């Protein structure tokens, strides 16, 4: 039972942190939204107001890709897999990823965002 209490306390802390993140990014503090926010700042993207737009998350504002749409992905580990929408593909993909994952069970491992 102590494990459940500890887990509950950690989940509450995680929820509090996600609330703080959502205040910064103006969207729920979820992995996909965090990735879009980071990519938007680094690559000068105009993210869509509606986060449910199919196929892409925004448009490059400047540089050689200005005006082109982009889909942003943030993965905690590099699994050499890319989730794309084949019905409505983006013109470009920005993939932010952590270290290469190891083959085998995920037991005992973590999947940090950065």
CSV table of C-alpha atoms in Angstrom, one decimal:
chain,number,residue,atom,x,y,z
A,1,UNK,CA,0.0,0.0,0.0
A,2,UNK,CA,2.9,2.3,0.6
A,3,UNK,CA,3.8,2.0,-3.1
A,4,UNK,CA,0.3,3.2,-4.1
A,5,UNK,CA,0.5,6.2,-1.8
A,6,UNK,CA,4.0,7.1,-3.1
A,7,UNK,CA,2.8,6.7,-6.7
A,8,UNK,CA,-0.3,8.9,-6.0
A,9,UNK,CA,2.0,11.6,-4.5
A,10,UNK,CA,4.3,11.4,-7.6
A,11,UNK,CA,1.3,11.6,-10.0
A,12,UNK,CA,0.0,14.7,-8.1
A,13,UNK,CA,3.5,16.3,-8.5
A,14,UNK,CA,3.6,15.4,-12.2
A,15,UNK,CA,0.1,17.0,-12.6
A,16,UNK,CA,1.3,20.1,-10.9
A,17,UNK,CA,4.3,20.3,-13.2
A,18,UNK,CA,2.1,19.7,-16.3
A,19,UNK,CA,-0.1,22.6,-15.1
A,20,UNK,CA,3.0,24.9,-15.0
A,21,UNK,CA,4.1,23.7,-18.4
A,22,UNK,CA,0.7,24.4,-19.9
A,23,UNK,CA,0.8,27.9,-18.6
A,24,UNK,CA,4.0,28.4,-20.6
A,25,UNK,CA,3.0,26.7,-23.8
A,26,UNK,CA,-0.7,27.7,-23.7
A,27,UNK,CA,-1.8,24.1,-24.4
A,28,UNK,CA,-2.0,21.0,-22.2
A,29,UNK,CA,1.4,20.0,-20.9
A,30,UNK,CA,1.6,16.8,-23.1
A,31,UNK,CA,4.6,15.5,-25.0
A,32,UNK,CA,3.3,16.5,-28.5
A,33,UNK,CA,2.4,20.0,-27.5
A,34,UNK,CA,5.7,20.5,-25.7
A,35,UNK,CA,7.5,19.4,-28.9
A,36,UNK,CA,5.5,21.8,-31.0
A,37,UNK,CA,6.3,24.7,-28.7
A,38,UNK,CA,10.0,23.9,-28.6
A,39,UNK,CA,10.2,23.5,-32.4
A,40,UNK,CA,8.1,26.6,-32.9
A,41,UNK,CA,10.6,28.7,-31.0
A,42,UNK,CA,13.7,27.2,-32.5
A,43,UNK,CA,12.5,27.0,-36.1
A,44,UNK,CA,10.3,30.1,-36.2
A,45,UNK,CA,7.0,28.2,-36.8
A,46,UNK,CA,3.5,29.7,-36.8
A,47,UNK,CA,1.6,27.0,-35.0
A,48,UNK,CA,-2.0,26.5,-35.9
A,49,UNK,CA,-4.5,27.9,-33.3
A,50,UNK,CA,-6.5,24.7,-33.5
A,51,UNK,CA,-4.2,21.8,-32.4
A,52,UNK,CA,-6.5,19.3,-34.1
A,53,UNK,CA,-5.6,20.2,-37.7
A,54,UNK,CA,-4.9,17.0,-39.6
A,55,UNK,CA,-1.5,16.4,-41.1
A,56,UNK,CA,0.5,19.3,-39.9
A,57,UNK,CA,1.1,21.5,-36.8
A,58,UNK,CA,2.0,24.8,-38.4
A,59,UNK,CA,3.9,26.7,-41.1
A,60,UNK,CA,7.5,28.0,-41.3
A,61,UNK,CA,7.5,31.8,-41.0
A,62,UNK,CA,11.0,32.5,-42.3
A,63,UNK,CA,13.9,31.0,-44.1
A,64,UNK,CA,14.0,28.8,-47.2
A,65,UNK,CA,11.0,26.8,-46.1
A,66,UNK,CA,8.8,29.9,-45.4
A,67,UNK,CA,5.2,29.1,-46.1
A,68,UNK,CA,5.6,25.4,-46.1
A,69,UNK,CA,3.7,23.3,-43.5
A,70,UNK,CA,5.3,21.1,-41.0
A,71,UNK,CA,4.4,18.3,-38.6
A,72,UNK,CA,6.4,18.2,-35.4
A,73,UNK,CA,7.1,15.0,-33.4
A,74,UNK,CA,8.8,14.7,-30.0
A,75,UNK,CA,9.9,11.2,-29.0
A,76,UNK,CA,11.7,10.4,-25.7
A,77,UNK,CA,13.8,7.8,-27.5
A,78,UNK,CA,14.8,7.2,-31.1
A,79,UNK,CA,13.0,4.0,-32.2
A,80,UNK,CA,13.5,4.7,-35.9
A,81,UNK,CA,9.7,4.9,-36.2
A,82,UNK,CA,7.8,8.0,-37.5
A,83,UNK,CA,4.0,8.4,-37.0
A,84,UNK,CA,2.7,10.1,-40.1
A,85,UNK,CA,-0.7,10.7,-41.6
A,86,UNK,CA,-0.7,9.1,-45.0
A,87,UNK,CA,-4.1,10.6,-45.9
A,88,UNK,CA,-3.0,14.2,-45.4
A,89,UNK,CA,0.9,14.2,-45.1
A,90,UNK,CA,2.8,17.3,-44.2
A,91,UNK,CA,5.3,18.9,-46.5
A,92,UNK,CA,8.0,18.6,-43.9
A,93,UNK,CA,8.6,16.8,-40.6
A,94,UNK,CA,10.6,18.0,-37.7
A,95,UNK,CA,11.5,15.1,-35.4
A,96,UNK,CA,13.0,15.8,-32.0
A,97,UNK,CA,14.2,12.7,-30.3
A,98,UNK,CA,16.2,11.4,-27.4
A,99,UNK,CA,18.9,8.8,-27.5
A,100,UNK,CA,18.6,5.6,-29.5
A,101,UNK,CA,16.5,3.0,-27.8
A,102,UNK,CA,17.8,-0.5,-27.0
A,103,UNK,CA,16.2,-3.6,-28.3
A,104,UNK,CA,14.4,-5.5,-25.6
A,105,UNK,CA,12.0,-5.0,-22.8
A,106,UNK,CA,11.2,-1.5,-21.5
A,107,UNK,CA,11.1,-2.9,-18.0
A,108,UNK,CA,13.1,-0.7,-15.6
A,109,UNK,CA,13.8,1.9,-18.2
A,110,UNK,CA,12.6,5.5,-18.6
A,111,UNK,CA,11.6,7.6,-21.6
A,112,UNK,CA,12.7,11.2,-20.7
A,113,UNK,CA,11.7,13.9,-23.1
A,114,UNK,CA,15.2,15.4,-23.4
